[in-house]
JSON list of C-alpha atoms and ligand atoms in Angstrom, two decimals:
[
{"chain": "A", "resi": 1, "resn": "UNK", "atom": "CA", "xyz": [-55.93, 9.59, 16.97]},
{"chain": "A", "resi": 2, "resn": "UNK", "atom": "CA", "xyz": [-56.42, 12.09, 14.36]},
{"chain": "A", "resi": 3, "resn": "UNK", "atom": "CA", "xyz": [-53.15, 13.32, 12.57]},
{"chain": "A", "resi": 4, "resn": "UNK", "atom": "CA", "xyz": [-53.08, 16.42, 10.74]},
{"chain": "A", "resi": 5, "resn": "UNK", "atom": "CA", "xyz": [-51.90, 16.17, 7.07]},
{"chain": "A", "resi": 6, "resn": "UNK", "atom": "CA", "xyz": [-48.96, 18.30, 7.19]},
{"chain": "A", "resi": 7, "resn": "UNK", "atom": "CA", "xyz": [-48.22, 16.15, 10.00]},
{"chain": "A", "resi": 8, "resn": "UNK", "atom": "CA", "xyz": [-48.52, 13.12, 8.06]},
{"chain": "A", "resi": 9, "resn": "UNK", "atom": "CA", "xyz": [-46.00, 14.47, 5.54]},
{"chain": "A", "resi": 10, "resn": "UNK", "atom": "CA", "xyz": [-43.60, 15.40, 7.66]},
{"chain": "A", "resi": 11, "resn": "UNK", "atom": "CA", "xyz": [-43.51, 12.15, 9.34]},
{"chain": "A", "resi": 12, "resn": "UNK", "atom": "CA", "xyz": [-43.29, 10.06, 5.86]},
{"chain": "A", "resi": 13, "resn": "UNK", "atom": "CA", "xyz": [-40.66, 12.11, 5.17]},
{"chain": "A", "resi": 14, "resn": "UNK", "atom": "CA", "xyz": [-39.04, 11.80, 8.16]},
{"chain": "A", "resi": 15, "resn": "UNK", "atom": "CA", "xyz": [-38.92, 8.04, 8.07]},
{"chain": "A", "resi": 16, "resn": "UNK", "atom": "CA", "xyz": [-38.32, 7.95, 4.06]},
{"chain": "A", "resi": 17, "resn": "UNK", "atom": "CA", "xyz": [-34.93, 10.19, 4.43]},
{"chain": "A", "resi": 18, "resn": "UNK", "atom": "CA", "xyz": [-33.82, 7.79, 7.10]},
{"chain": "A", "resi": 19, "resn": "UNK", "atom": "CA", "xyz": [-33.95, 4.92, 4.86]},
{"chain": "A", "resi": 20, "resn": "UNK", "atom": "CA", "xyz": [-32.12, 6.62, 2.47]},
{"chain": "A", "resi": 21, "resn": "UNK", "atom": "CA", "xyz": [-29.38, 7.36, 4.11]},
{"chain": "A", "resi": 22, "resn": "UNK", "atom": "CA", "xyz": [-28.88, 3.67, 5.67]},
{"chain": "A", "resi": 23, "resn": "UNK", "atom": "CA", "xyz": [-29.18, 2.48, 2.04]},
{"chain": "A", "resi": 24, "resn": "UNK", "atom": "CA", "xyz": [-26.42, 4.89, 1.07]},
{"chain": "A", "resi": 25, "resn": "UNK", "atom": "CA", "xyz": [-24.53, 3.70, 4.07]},
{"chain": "A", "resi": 26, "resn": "UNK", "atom": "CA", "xyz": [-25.02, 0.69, 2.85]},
{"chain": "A", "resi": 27, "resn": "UNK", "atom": "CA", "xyz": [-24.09, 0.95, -0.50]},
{"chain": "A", "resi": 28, "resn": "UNK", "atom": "CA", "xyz": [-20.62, 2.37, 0.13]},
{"chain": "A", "resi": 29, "resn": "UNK", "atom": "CA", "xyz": [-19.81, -0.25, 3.02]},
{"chain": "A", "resi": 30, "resn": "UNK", "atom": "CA", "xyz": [-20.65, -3.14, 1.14]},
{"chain": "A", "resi": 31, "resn": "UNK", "atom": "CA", "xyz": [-20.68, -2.53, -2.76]},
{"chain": "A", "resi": 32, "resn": "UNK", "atom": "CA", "xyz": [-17.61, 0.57, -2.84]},
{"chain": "A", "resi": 33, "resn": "UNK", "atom": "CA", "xyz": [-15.87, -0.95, -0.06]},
{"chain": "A", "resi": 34, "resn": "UNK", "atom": "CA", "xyz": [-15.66, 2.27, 2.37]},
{"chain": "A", "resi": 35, "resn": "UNK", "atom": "CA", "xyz": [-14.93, 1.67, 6.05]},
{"chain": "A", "resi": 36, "resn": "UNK", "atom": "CA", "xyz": [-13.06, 3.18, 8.67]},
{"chain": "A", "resi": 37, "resn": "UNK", "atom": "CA", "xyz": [-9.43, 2.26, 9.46]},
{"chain": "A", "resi": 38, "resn": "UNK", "atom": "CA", "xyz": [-8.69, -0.46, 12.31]},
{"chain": "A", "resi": 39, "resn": "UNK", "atom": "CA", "xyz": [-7.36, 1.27, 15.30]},
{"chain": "A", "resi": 40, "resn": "UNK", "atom": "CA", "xyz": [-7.18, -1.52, 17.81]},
{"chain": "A", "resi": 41, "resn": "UNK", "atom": "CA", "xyz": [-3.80, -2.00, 18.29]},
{"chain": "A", "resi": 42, "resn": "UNK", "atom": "CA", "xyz": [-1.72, 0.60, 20.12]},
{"chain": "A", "resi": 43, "resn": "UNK", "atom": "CA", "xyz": [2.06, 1.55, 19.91]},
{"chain": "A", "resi": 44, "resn": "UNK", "atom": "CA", "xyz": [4.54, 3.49, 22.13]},
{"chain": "A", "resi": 45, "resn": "UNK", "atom": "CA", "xyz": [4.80, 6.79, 19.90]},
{"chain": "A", "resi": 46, "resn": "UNK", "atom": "CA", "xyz": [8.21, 7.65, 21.79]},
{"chain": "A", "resi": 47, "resn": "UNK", "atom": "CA", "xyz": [9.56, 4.44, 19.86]},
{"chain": "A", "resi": 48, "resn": "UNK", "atom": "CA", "xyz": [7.70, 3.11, 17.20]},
{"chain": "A", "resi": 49, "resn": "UNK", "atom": "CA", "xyz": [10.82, 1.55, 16.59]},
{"chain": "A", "resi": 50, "resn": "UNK", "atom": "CA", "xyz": [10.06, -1.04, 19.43]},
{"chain": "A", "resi": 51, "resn": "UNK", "atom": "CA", "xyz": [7.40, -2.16, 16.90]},
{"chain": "A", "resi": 52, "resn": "UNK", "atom": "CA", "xyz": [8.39, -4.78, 13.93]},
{"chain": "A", "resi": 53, "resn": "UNK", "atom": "CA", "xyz": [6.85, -2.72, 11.16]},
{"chain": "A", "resi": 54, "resn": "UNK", "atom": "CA", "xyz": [8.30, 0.86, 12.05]},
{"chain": "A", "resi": 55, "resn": "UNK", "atom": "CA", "xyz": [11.98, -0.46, 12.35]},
{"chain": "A", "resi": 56, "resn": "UNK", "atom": "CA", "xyz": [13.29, 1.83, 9.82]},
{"chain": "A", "resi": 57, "resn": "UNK", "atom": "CA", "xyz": [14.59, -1.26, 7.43]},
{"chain": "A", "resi": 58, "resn": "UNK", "atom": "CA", "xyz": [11.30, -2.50, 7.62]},
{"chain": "A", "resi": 59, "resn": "UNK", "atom": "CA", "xyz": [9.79, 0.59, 6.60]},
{"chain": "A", "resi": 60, "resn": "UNK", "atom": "CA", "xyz": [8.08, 1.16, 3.01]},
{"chain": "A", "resi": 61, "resn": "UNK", "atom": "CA", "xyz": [6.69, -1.60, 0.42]},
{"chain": "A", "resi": 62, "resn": "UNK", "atom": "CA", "xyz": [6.91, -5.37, 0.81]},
{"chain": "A", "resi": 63, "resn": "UNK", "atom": "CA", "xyz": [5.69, -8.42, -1.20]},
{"chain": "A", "resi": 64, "resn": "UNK", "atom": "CA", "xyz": [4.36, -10.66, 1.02]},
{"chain": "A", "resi": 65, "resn": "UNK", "atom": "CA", "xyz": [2.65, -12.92, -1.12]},
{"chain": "A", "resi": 66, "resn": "UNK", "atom": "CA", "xyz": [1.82, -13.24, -5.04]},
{"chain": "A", "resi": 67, "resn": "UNK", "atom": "CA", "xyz": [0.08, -9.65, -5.85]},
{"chain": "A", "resi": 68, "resn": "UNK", "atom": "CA", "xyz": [-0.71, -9.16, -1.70]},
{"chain": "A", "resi": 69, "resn": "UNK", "atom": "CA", "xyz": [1.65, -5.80, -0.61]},
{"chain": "A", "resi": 70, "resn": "UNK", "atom": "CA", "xyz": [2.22, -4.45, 2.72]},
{"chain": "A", "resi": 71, "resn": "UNK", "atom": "CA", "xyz": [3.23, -0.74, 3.10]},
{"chain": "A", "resi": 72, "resn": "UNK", "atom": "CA", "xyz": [4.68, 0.48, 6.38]},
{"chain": "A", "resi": 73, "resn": "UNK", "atom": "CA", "xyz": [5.13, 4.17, 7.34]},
{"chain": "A", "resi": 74, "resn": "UNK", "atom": "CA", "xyz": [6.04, 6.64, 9.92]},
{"chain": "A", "resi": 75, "resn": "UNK", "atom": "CA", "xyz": [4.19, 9.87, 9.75]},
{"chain": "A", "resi": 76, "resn": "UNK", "atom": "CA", "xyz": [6.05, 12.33, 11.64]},
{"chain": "A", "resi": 77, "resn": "UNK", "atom": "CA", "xyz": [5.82, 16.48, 11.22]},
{"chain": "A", "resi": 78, "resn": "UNK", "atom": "CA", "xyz": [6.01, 17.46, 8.43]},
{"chain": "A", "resi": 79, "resn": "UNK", "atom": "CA", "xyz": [7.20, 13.55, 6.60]},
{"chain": "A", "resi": 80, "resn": "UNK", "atom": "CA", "xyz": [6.06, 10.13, 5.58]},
{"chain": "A", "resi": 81, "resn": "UNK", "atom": "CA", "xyz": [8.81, 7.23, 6.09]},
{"chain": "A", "resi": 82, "resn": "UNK", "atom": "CA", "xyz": [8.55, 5.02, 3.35]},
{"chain": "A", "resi": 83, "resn": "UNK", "atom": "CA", "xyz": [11.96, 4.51, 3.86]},
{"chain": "A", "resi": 84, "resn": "UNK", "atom": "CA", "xyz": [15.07, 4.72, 1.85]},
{"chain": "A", "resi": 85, "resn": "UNK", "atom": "CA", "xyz": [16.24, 3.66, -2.03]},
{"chain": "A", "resi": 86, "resn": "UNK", "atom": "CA", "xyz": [19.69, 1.23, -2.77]},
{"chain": "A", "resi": 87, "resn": "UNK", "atom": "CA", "xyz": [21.53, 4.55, -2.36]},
{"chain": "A", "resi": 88, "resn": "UNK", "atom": "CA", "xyz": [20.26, 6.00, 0.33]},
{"chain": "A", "resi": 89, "resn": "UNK", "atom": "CA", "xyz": [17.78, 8.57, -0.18]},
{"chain": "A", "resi": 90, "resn": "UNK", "atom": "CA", "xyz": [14.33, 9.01, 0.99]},
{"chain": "A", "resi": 91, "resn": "UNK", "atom": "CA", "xyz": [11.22, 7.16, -1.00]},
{"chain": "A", "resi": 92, "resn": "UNK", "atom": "CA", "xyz": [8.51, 8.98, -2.21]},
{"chain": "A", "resi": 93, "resn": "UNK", "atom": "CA", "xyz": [6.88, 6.74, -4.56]},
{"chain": "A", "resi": 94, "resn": "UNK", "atom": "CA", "xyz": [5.23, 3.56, -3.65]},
{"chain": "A", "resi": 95, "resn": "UNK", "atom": "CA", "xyz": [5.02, 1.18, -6.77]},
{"chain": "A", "resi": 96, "resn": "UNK", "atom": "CA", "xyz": [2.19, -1.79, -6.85]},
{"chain": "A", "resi": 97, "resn": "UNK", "atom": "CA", "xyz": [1.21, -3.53, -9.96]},
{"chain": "A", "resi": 98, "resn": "UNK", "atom": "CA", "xyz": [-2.51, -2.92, -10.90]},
{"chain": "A", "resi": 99, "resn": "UNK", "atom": "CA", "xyz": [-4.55, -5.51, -9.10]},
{"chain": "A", "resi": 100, "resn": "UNK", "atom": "CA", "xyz": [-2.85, -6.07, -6.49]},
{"chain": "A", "resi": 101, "resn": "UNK", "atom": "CA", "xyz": [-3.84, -5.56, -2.73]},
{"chain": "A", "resi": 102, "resn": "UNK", "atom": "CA", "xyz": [-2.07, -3.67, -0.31]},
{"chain": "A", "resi": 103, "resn": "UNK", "atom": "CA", "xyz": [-2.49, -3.31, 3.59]},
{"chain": "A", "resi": 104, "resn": "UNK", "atom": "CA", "xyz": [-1.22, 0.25, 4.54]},
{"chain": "A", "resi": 105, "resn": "UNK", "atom": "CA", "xyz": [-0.01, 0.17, 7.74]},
{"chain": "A", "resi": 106, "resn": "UNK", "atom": "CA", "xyz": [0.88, 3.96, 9.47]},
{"chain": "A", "resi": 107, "resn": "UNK", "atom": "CA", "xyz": [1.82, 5.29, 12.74]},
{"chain": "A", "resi": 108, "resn": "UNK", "atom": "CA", "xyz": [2.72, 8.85, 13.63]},
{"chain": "A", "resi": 109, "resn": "UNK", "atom": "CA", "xyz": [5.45, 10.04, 16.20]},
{"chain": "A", "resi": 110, "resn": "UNK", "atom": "CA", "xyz": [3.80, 13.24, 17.43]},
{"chain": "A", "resi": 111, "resn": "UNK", "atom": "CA", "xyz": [0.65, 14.94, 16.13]},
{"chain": "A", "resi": 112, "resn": "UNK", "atom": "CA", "xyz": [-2.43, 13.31, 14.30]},
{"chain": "A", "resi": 113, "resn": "UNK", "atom": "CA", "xyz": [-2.03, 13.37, 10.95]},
{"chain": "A", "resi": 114, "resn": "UNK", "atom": "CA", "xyz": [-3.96, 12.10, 7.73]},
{"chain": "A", "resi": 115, "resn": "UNK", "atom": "CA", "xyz": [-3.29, 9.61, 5.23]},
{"chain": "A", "resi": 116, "resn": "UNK", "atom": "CA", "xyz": [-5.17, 9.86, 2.22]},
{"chain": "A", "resi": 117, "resn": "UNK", "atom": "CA", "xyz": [-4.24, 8.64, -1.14]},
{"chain": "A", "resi": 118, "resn": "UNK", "atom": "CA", "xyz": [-6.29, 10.56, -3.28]},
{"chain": "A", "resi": 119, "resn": "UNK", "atom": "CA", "xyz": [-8.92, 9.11, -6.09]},
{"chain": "A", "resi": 120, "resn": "UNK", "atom": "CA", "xyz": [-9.01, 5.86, -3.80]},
{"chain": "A", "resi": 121, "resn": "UNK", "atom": "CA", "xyz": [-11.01, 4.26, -0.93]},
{"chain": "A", "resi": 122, "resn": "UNK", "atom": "CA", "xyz": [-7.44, 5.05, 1.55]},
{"chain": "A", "resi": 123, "resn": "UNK", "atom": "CA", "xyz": [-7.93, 7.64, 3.63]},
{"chain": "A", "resi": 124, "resn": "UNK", "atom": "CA", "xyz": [-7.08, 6.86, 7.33]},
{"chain": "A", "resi": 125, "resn": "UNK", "atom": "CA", "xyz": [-6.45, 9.13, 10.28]},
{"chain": "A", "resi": 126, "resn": "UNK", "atom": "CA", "xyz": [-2.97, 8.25, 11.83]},
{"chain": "A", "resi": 127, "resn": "UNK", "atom": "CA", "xyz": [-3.14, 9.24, 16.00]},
{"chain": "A", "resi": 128, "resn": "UNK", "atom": "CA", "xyz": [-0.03, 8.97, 18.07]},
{"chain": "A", "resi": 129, "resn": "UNK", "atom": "CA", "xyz": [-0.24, 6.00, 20.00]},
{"chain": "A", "resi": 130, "resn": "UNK", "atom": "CA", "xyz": [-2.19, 3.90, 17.72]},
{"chain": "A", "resi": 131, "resn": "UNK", "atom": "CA", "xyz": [-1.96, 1.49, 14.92]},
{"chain": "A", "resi": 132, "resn": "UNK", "atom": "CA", "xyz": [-3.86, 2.61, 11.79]},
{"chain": "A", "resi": 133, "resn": "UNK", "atom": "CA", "xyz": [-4.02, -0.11, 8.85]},
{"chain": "A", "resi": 134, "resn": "UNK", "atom": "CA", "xyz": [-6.27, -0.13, 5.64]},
{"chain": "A", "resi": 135, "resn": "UNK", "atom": "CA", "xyz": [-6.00, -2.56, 3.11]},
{"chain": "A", "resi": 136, "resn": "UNK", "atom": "CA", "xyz": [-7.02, -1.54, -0.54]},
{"chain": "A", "resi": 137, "resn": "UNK", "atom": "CA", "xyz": [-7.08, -3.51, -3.89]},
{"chain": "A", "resi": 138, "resn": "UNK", "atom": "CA", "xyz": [-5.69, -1.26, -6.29]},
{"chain": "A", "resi": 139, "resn": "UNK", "atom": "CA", "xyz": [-7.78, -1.08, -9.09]},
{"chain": "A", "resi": 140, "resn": "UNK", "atom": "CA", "xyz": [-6.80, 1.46, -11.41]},
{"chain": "A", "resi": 141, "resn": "UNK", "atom": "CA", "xyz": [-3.98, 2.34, -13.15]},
{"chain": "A", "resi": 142, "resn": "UNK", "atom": "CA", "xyz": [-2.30, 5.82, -12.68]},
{"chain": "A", "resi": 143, "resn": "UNK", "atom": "CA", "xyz": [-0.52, 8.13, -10.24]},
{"chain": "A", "resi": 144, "resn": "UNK", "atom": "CA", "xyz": [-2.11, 8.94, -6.99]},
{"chain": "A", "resi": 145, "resn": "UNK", "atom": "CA", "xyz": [-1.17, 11.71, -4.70]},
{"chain": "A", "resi": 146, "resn": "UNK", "atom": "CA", "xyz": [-0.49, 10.70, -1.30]},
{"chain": "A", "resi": 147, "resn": "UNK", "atom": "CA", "xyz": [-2.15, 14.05, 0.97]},
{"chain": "A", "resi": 148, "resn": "UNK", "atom": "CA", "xyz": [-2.12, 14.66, 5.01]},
{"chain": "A", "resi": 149, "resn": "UNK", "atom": "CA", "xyz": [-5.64, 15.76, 5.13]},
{"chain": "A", "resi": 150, "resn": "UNK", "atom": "CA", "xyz": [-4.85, 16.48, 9.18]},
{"chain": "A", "resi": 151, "resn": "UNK", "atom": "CA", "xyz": [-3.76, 19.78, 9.72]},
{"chain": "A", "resi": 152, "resn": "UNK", "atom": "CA", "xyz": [-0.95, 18.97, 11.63]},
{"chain": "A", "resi": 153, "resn": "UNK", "atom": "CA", "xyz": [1.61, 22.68, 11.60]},
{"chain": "A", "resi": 154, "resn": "UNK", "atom": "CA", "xyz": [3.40, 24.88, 9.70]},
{"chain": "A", "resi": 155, "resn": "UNK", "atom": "CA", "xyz": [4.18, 22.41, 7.19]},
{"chain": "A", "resi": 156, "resn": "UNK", "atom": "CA", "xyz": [1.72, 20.33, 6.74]},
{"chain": "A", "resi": 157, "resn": "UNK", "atom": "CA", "xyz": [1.61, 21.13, 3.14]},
{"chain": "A", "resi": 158, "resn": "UNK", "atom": "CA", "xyz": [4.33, 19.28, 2.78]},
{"chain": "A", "resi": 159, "resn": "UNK", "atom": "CA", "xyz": [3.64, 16.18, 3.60]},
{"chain": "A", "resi": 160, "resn": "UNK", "atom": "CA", "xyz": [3.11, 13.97, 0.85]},
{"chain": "A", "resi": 161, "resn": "UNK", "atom": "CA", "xyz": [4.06, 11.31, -1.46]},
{"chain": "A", "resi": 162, "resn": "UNK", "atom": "CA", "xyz": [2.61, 9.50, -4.45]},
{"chain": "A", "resi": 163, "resn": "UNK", "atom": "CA", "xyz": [1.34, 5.53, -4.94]},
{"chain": "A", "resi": 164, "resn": "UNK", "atom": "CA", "xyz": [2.17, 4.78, -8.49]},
{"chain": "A", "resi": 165, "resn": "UNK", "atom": "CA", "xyz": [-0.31, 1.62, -9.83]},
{"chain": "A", "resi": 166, "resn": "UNK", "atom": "CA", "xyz": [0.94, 0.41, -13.19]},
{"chain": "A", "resi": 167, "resn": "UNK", "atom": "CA", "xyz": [0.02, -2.54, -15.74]},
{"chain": "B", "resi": 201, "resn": "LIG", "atom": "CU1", "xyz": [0.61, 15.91, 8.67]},
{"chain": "B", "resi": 201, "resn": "LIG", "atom": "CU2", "xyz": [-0.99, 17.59, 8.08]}
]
């Protein structure tokens, strides 16, 4: 079978970019640690109460182990329940030494929303009616803004919150 040069190009090409890209896709999956969030287990978005996690004392940061955190939140329009201080008002910073691992765990009450804490590997999207968890070792030290990247309504700019990692 003859093959006409440009054709041959094209085709080594062709085959070259497509390694590429599963070597990239490799690279971040198993050296940077980028996959998608677990969805598998559902939840009654009416009452996410019903659910251990989302009862609202249960709600925000817990040790469960010796440098292992969980988070749990409600994402509801336009809000994310991290729960509340000693006296009673709303959290809005979640506080994890450096080093440590943390499963996020989120669920949302109405729309889809985002959950992305910028400058790390968390970045989820939260869907009514499902379960979305991500665990992440914090590595670095600093303040990271916590961004719905969904656009979820008129004020969706205001959903936010910030994961403070310190020494
Ligand atoms: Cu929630 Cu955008």
């Amino acid at each position: 079978m003859h093959l006409h040069k440009y054709e041959k190009i094209w085709l080594v090409f062709g085959m070259a970019s497509l390694v590429l890209f599963l070597l990239i896709i490799g690279f971040a999956a198993f050296w940077k640690g980028t996959h998608p969030q677990s969805h598998m287990e559902t939840i009654d978005p009416q009452n996410v109460e019903a659910h251990d996690a989302f009862k609202p004392e249960n709600l925000g940061i817990r040790e469960v182990a010796d440098g292992k955190y969980i988070v749990n939140i409600v994402a509801s329009a336009f809000n994310y329940d991290f729960g509340k201080d000693t006296e009673g008002n709303a959290n809005k910073t979640i506080r994890v030494p450096k080093g440590s691992t943390v499963l996020y765990q989120i669920t949302t009450k109405d729309v889809v929303h985002g959950f992305q804490v910028a400058g790390t590997n968390v970045n989820m999207m939260v869907e009514p009616g499902h379960i979305s968890r991500y665990e992440a070792v914090m590595k670095n030290v600093g303040e990271f803004t916590i961004v719905c990247n969904e656009y979820c309504g008129i004020g969706h700019h205001q959903m936010y919150g910030t994961v403070e990692v310190y020494e």
